[in-house]
Short mmCIF file of C-alpha atoms and ligand atoms in Angstrom, two decimals:
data_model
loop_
_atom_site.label_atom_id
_atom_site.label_comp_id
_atom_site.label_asym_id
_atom_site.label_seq_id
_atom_site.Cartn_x
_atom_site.Cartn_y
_atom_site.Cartn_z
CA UNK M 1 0.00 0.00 0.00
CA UNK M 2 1.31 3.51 -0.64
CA UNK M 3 2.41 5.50 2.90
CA UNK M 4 -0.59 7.67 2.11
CA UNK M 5 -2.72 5.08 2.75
CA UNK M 6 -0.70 3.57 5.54
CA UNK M 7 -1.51 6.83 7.47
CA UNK M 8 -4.82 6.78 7.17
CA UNK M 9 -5.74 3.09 7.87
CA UNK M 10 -2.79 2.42 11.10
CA UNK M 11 -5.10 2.67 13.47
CA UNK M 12 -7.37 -0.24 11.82
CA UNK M 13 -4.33 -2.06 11.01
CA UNK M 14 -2.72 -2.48 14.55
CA UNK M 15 -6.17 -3.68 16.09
CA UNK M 16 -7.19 -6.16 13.08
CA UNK M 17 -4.26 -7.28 11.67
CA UNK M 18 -1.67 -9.73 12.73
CA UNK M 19 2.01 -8.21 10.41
CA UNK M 20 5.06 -10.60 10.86
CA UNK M 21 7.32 -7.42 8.85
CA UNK M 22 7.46 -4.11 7.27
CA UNK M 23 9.19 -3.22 3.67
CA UNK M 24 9.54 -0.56 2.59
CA UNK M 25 10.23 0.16 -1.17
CA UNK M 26 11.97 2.59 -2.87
CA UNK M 27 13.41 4.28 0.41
CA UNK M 28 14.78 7.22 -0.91
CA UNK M 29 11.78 8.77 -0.97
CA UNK M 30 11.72 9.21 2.58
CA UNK M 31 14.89 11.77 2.22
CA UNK M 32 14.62 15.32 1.45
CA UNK M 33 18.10 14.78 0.21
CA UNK M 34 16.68 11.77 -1.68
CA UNK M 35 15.91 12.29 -4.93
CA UNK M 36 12.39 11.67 -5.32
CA UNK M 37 11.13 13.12 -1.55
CA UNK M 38 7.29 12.10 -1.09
CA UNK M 39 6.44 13.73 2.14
CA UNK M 40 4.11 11.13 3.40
CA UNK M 41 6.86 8.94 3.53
CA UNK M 42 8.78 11.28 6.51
CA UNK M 43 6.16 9.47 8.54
CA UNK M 44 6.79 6.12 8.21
CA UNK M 45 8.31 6.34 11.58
CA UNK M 46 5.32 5.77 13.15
CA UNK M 47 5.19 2.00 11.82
CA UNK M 48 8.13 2.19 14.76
CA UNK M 49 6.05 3.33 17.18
CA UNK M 50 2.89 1.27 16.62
CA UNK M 51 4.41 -2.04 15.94
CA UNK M 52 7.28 -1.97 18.17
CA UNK M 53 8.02 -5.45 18.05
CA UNK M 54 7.86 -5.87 14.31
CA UNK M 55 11.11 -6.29 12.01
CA UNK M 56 11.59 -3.14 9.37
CA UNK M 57 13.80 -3.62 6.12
CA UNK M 58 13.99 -0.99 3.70
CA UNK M 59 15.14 -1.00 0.57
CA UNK M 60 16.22 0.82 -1.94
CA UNK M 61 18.49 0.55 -5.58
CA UNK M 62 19.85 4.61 -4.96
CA UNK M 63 20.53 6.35 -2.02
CA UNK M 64 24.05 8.72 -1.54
CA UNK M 65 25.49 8.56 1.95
CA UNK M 66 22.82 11.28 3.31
CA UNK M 67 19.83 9.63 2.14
CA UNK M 68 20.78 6.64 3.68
CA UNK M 69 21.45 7.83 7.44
CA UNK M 70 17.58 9.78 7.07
CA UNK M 71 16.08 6.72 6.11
CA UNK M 72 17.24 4.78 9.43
CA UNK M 73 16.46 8.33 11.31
CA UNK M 74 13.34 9.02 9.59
CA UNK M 75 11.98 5.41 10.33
CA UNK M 76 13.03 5.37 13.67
CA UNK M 77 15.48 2.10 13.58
CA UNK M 78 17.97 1.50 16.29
CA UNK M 79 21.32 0.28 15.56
CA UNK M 80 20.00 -1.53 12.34
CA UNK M 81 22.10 -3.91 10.13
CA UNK M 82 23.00 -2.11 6.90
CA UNK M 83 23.43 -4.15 3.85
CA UNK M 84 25.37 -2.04 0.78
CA UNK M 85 25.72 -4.32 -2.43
CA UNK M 86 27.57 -3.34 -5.27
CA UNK M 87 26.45 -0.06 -7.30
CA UNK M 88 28.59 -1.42 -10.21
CA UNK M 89 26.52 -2.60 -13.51
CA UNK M 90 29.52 -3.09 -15.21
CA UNK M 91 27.35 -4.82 -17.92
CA UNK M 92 25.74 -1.32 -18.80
CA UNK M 93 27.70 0.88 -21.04
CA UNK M 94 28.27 4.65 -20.53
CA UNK M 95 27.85 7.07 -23.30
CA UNK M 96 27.15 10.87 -23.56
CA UNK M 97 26.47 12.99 -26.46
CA UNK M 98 26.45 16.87 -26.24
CA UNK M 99 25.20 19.45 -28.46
CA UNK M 100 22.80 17.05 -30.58
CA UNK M 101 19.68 18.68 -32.35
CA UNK M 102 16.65 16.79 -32.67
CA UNK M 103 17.01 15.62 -36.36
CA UNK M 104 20.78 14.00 -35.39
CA UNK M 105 19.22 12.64 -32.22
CA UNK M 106 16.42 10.36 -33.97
CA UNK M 107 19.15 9.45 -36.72
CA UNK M 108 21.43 8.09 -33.37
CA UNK M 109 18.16 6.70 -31.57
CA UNK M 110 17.41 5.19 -35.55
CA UNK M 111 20.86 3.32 -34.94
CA UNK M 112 20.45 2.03 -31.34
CA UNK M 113 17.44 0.23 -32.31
CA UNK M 114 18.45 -0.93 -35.64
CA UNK M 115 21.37 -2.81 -33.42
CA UNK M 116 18.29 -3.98 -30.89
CA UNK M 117 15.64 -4.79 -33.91
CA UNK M 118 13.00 -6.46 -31.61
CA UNK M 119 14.21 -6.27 -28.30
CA UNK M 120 13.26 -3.92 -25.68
CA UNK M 121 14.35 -0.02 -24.90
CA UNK M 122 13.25 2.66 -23.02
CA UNK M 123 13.52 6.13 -24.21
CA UNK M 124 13.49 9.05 -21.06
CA UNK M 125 12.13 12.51 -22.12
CA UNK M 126 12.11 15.50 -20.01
CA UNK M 127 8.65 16.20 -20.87
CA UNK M 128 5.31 14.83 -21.56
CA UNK M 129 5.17 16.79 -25.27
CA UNK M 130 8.81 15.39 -26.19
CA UNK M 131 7.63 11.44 -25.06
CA UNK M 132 4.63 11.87 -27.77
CA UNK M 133 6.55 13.86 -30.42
CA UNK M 134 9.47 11.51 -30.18
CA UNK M 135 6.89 8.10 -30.45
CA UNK M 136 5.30 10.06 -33.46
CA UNK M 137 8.48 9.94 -35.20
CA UNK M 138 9.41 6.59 -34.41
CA UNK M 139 5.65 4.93 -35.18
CA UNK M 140 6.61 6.77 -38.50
CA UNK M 141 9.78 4.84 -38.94
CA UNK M 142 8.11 1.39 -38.78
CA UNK M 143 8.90 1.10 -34.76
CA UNK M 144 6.60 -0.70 -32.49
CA UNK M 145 6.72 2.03 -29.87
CA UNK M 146 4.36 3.16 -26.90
CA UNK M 147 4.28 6.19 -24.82
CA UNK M 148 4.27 6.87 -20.71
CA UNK M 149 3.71 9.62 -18.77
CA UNK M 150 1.54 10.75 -16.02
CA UNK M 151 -0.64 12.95 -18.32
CA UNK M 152 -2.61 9.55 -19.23
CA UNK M 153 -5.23 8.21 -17.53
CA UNK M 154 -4.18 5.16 -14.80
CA UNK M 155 -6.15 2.79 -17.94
CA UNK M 156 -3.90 3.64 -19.98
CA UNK M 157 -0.77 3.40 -18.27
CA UNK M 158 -1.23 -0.06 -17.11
CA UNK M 159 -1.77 -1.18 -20.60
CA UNK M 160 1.27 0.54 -22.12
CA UNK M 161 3.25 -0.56 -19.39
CA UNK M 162 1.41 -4.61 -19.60
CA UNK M 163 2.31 -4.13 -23.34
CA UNK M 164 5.97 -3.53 -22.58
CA UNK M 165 6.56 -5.71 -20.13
CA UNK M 166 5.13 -8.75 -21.40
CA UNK M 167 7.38 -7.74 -25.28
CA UNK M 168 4.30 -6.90 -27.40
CA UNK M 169 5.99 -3.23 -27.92
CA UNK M 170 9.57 -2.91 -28.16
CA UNK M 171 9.97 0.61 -27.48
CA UNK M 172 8.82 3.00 -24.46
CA UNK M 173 9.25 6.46 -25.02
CA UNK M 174 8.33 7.85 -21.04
CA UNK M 175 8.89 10.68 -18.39
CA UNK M 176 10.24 9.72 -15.48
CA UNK M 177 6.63 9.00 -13.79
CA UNK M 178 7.56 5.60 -15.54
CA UNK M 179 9.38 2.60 -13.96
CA UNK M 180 8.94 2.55 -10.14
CA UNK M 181 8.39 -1.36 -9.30
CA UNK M 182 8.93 -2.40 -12.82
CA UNK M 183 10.97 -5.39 -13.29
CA UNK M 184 11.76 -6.70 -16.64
CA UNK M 185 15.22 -8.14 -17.35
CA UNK M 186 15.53 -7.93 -21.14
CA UNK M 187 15.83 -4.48 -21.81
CA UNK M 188 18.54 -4.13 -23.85
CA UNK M 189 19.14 0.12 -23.75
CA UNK M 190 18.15 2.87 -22.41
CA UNK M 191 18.47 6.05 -23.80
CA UNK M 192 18.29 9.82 -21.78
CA UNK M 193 16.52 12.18 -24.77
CA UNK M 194 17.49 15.08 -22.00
CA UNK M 195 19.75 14.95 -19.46
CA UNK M 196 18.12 14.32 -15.98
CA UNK M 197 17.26 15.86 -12.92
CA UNK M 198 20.57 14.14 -10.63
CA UNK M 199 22.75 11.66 -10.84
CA UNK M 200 20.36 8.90 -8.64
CA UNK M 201 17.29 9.88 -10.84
CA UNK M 202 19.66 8.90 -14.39
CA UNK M 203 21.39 6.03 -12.03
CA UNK M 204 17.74 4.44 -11.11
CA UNK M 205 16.40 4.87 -14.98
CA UNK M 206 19.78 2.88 -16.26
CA UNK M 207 19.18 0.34 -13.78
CA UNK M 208 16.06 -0.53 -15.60
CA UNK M 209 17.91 -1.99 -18.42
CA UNK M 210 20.38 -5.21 -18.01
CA UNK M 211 18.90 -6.91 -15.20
CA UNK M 212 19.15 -10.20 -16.51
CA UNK M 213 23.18 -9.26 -16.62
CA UNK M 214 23.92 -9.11 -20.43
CA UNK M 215 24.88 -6.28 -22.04
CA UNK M 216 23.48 -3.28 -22.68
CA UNK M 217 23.53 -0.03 -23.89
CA UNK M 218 22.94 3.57 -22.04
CA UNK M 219 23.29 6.94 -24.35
CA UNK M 220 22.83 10.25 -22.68
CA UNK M 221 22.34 13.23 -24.93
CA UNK M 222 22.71 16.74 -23.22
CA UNK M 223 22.64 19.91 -24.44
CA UNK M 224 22.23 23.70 -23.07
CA UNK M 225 18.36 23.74 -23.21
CA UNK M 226 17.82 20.86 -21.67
CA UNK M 227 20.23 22.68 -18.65
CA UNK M 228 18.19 26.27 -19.02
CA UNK M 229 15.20 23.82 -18.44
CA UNK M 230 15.97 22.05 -15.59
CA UNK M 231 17.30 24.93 -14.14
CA UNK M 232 14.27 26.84 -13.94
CA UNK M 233 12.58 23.90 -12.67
CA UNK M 234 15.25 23.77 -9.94
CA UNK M 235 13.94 27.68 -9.25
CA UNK M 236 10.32 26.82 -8.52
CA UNK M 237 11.17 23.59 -7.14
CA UNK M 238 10.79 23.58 -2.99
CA UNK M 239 14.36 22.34 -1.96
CA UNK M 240 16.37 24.38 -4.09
CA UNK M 241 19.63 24.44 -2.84
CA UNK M 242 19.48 20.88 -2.85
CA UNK M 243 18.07 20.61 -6.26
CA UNK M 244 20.71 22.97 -7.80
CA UNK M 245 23.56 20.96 -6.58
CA UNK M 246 22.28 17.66 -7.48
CA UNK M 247 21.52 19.31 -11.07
CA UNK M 248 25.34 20.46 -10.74
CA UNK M 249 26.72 17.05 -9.81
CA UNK M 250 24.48 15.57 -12.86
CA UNK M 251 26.12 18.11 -15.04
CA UNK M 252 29.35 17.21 -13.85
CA UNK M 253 28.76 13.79 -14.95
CA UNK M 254 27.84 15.01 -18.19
CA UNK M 255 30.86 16.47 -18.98
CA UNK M 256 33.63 14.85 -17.56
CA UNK M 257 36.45 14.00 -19.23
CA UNK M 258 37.08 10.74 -16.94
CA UNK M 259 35.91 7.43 -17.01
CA UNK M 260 32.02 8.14 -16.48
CA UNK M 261 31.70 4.43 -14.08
CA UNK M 262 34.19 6.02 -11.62
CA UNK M 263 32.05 9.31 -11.17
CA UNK M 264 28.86 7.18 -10.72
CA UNK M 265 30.57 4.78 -8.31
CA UNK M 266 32.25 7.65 -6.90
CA UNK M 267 29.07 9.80 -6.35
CA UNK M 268 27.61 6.34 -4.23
CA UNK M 269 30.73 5.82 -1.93
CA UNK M 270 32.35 3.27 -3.55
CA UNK M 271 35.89 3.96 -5.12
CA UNK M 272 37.44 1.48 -8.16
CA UNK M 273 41.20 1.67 -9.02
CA UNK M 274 40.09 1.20 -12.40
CA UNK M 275 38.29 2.84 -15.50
CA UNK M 276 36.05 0.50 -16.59
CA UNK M 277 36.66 0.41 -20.39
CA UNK M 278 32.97 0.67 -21.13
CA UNK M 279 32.30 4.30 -21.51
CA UNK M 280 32.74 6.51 -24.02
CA UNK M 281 35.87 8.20 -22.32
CA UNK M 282 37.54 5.30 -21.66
CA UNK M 283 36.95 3.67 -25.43
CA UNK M 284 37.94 7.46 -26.74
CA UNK M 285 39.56 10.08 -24.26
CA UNK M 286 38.85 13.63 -24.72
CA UNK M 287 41.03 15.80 -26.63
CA UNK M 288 42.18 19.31 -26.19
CA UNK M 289 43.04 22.64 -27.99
CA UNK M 290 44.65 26.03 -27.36
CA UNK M 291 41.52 27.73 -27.58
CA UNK M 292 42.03 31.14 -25.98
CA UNK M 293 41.48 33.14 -29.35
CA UNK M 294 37.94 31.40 -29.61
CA UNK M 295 36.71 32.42 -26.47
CA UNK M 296 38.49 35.74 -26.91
CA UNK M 297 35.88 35.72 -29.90
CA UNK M 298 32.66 34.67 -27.82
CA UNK M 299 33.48 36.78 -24.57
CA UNK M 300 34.31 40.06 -26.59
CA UNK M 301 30.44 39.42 -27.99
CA UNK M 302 29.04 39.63 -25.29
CA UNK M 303 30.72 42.38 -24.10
CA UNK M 304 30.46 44.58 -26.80
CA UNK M 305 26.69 43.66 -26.30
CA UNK M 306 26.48 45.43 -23.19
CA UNK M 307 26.07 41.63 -21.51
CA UNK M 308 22.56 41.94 -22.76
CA UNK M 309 22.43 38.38 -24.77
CA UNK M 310 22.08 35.20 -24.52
CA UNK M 311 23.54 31.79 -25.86
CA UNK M 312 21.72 31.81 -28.92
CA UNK M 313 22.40 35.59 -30.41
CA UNK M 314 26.09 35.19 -28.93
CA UNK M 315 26.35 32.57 -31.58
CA UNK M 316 24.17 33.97 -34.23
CA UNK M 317 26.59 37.07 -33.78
CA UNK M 318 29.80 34.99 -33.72
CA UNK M 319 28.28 33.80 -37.16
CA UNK M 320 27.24 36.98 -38.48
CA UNK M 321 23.71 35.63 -38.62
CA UNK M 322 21.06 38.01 -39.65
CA UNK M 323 18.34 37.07 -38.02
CA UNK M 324 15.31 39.35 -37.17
CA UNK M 325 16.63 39.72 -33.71
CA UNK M 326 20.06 40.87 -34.48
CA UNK M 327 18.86 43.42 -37.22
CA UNK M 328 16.22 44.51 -34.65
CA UNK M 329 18.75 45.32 -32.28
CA UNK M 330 21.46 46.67 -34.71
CA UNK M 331 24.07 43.78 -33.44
CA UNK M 332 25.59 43.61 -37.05
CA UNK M 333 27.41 46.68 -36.55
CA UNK M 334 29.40 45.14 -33.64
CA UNK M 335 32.98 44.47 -34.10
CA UNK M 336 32.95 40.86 -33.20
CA UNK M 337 29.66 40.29 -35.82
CA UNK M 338 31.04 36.96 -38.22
CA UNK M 339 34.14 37.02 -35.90
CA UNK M 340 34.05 32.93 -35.79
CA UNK M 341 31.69 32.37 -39.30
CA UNK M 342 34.12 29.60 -39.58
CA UNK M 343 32.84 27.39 -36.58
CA UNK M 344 29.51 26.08 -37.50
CA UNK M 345 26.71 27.41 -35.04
CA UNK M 346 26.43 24.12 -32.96
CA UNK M 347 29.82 24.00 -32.12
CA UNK M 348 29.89 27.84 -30.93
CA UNK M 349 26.83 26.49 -28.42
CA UNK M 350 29.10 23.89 -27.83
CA UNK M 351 32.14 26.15 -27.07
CA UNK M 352 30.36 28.37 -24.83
CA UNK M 353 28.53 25.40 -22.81
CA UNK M 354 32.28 24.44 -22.41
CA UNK M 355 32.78 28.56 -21.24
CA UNK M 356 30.25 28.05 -18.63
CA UNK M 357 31.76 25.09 -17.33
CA UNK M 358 35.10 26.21 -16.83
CA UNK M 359 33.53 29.55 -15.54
CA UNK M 360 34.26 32.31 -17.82
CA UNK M 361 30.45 33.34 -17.87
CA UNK M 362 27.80 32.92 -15.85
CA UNK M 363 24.04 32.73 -16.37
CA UNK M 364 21.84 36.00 -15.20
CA UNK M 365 18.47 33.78 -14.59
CA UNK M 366 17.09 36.96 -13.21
CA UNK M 367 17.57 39.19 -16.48
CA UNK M 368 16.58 36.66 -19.34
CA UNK M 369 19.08 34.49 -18.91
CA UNK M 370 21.53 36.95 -20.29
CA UNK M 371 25.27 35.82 -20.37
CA UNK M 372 27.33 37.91 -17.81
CA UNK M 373 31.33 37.82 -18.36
CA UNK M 374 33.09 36.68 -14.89
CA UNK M 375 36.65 37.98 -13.61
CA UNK M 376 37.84 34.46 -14.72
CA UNK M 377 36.36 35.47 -18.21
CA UNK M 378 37.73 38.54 -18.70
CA UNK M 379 41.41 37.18 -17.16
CA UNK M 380 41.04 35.41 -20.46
CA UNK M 381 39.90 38.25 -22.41
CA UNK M 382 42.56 40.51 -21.71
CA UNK M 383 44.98 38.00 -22.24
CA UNK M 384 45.97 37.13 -18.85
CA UNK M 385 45.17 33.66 -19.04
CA UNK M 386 44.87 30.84 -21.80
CA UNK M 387 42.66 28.21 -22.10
CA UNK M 388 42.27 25.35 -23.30
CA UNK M 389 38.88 23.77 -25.13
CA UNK M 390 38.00 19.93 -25.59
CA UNK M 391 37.25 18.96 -29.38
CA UNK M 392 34.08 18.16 -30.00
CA UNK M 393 33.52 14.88 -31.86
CA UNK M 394 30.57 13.38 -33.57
CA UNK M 395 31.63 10.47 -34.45
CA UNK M 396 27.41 9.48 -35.60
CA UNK M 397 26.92 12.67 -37.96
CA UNK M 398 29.12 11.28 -40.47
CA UNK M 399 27.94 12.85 -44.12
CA UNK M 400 28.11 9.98 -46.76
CA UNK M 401 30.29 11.03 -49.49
CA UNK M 402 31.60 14.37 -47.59
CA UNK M 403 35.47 12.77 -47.21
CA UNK M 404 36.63 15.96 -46.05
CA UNK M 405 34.33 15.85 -42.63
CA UNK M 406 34.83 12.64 -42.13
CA UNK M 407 38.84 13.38 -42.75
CA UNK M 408 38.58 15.91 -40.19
CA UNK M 409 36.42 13.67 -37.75
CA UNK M 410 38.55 10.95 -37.83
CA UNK M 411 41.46 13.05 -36.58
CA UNK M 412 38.63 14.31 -33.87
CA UNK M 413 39.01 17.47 -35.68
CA UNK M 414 35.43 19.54 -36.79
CA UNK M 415 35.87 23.04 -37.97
CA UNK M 416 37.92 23.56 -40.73
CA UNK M 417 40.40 25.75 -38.91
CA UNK M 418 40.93 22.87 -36.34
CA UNK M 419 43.74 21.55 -38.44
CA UNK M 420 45.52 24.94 -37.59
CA UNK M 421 44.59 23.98 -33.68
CA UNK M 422 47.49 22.31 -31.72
CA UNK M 423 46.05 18.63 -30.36
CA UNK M 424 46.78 17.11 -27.25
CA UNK M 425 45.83 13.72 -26.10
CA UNK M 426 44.99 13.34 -22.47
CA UNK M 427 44.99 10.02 -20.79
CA UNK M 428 42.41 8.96 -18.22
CA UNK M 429 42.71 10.43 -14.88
CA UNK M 430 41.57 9.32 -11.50
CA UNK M 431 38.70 11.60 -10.48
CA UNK M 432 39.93 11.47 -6.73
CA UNK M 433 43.73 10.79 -6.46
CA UNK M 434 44.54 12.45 -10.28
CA UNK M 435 46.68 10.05 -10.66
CA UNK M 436 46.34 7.84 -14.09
ZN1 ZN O 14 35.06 4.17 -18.15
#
């Protein structure tokens, strides 16, 4: 029964009913720190108090080292035994993939269920509207696909979810309402449309594919919208300090340039001398450029802009893009305007995400989410400091025919000035002890 219920129906339950033990299921939720907090389930401690005598286990898949000293606190256990297993999947592979628009995502989702023609998948959307666009363009594809989120009625859930489960639809395209209690071993990938809310909410949703131990694949696409998103549901959200650092840590994840497995083991308390060799920086470690001339570029925009832009008219006037905005605003008669018309407009959102991470601007979320230039930022744009980019590389977009690009990607190299760009191959380093 859900703890809603529990609360309401105790009273009958300790006359009437003879219980030999309490579980209780997905325990996180009892932590604010936990990443899915249900209030009513703070007051499971009274199961303590009314059944003294009877044995409590809870359980749980994802809980950090916080969420597990609240549960025992919250539910009023003494002393209790603590069992930790293993966090390791090592059966799952890792992969992220940054900056991808819609059309090169579906090509790359296309792919992962070519390789899985028949088996099952389950596709994670940040919101309801992306779930049904997404199954739309599948279904049109020839995909036996269903959709889950908790717009539909109950009905209809259980018989999308019945479908799935019992293989009569291969793929689920779903918001994150989907999942809790399901257990189904085949799935054979799961795939992150946006990136997630925290590192336990993407670490749970993985853990729904590969339980019968074979393997499978995980893809995680992430680009700045999807961050602008979940950062202004962070805003509204009640806990937001602890929201905003989770959403941090999840970021993090996102763009490290270290084997992802460590991070994730990491992040639950358990340390591994080794990378794993099954994530995408392990199989192909990030590369790096003298890039100080290119943010030069971006960070004189936006201050010749008055600060008064955002990601998308940074690059537009990086490009020397004449859109309706810049003309209305008279941004083509700024010095930088077509400064970097040789790095294709994805990459320049690419290059400033990068920016943001390594703090040279900052996000104004009070003033339209204009970019602001930080004292790091403008170290670099005076020329006090250099810096250093990672290349991007998609090794997926390849252009049939277009030898050239796929020259250039094969050397990890993108723009056509890269070749100019002096390379440097960085081994795997140990997120804790930086040593290789
Ligand atoms: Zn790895």
């Amino acid at each position: 029964m859900s703890p809603e219920r529990l609360l309401t129906e105790i009273s009958w339950m300790s006359q009437c009913l003879k219980v030999s033990l309490f579980a209780v299921d997905e325990a996180h939720c009892i932590s604010q720190c936990g990443h899915d907090f249900r209030p009513e389930y703070t007051q499971l401690g009274i199961l303590h108090d009314e059944f003294p005598e009877i044995p409590i286990i809870a359980l749980t898949a994802t809980a950090d080292k916080i969420t597990k000293a609240d549960i025992v606190e919250r539910l009023n256990l003494h002393d209790p035994q603590i069992f930790v297993g293993s966090f390791d999947r090592p059966n799952l592979s890792l992969d992220v993939r940054r900056g991808y628009s819609a059309k090169d995502k579906l090509r790359i989702i296309m792919n992962v269920i070519e390789r899985h023609r028949h088996e099952s998948g389950v596709i994670y959307c940040l919101v309801r509207k992306t779930t049904e666009k997404l199954a739309q363009k599948l279904r049109a594809n020839g995909i036996s696909v269903g959709v889950y989120h908790a717009g539909m009625s109950m009905d209809e859930r259980n018989k999308v979810q019945e479908e799935f489960v019992n293989d009569r639809i291969d793929v689920i395209v779903v918001t994150i309402a989907f999942g809790m209690g399901i257990d189904k071993s085949n799935v054979r990938f799961v795939i992150h449309y946006n990136l997630p809310k925290s590192i336990e909410s993407f670490y749970q949703e993985i853990g729904r594919g590969g339980r019968d131990g074979l393997p499978t694949e995980t893809l995680l696409f992430y680009n700045i919208q999807d961050l602008i998103t979940l950062r202004s549901f962070v805003e509204e959200s009640g806990q937001k300090e602890i929201n905003l650092e989770k959403l941090k840590r999840m970021q993090e994840y996102a763009e490290a340039q270290v084997c992802r497995r460590r991070i994730l083991l990491n992040y639950f308390g358990e340390t591994t001398e080794h990378n794993c060799g099954n994530c995408d920086v392990c199989i192909s470690p990030p590369m790096l450029f003298e890039g100080t001339e290119l943010v030069q570029k971006a960070l004189s925009a936006i201050m010749r802009t008055k600060e008064q832009i955002g990601f998308t008219l940074t690059a537009e006037i990086l490009r020397g893009t004449y859109s309706n905005e810049i003309v209305a605003k008279g941004y083509q008669s700024v010095k930088t305007f077509g400064a970097g018309r040789d790095v294709p407009f994805r990459d320049w959102q690419d290059y400033l995400l990068q920016m943001l991470q390594m703090g040279f601007i900052e996000i104004a979320y009070g003033e339209d989410r204009h970019l602001k230039v930080t004292e790091l930022g403008k170290d670099v744009l005076y020329g006090r400091k250099r810096v250093e980019l990672a290349v991007i590389e998609r090794k997926d977009l390849r252009v049939k025919g277009d030898k050239k690009r796929q020259k250039n990607e094969n050397t990890g190299l993108f723009a056509a000035n890269d070749k100019k760009r002096k390379i440097k191959r960085y081994s795997s380093v140990c997120v804790n002890c930086a040593s290789k």
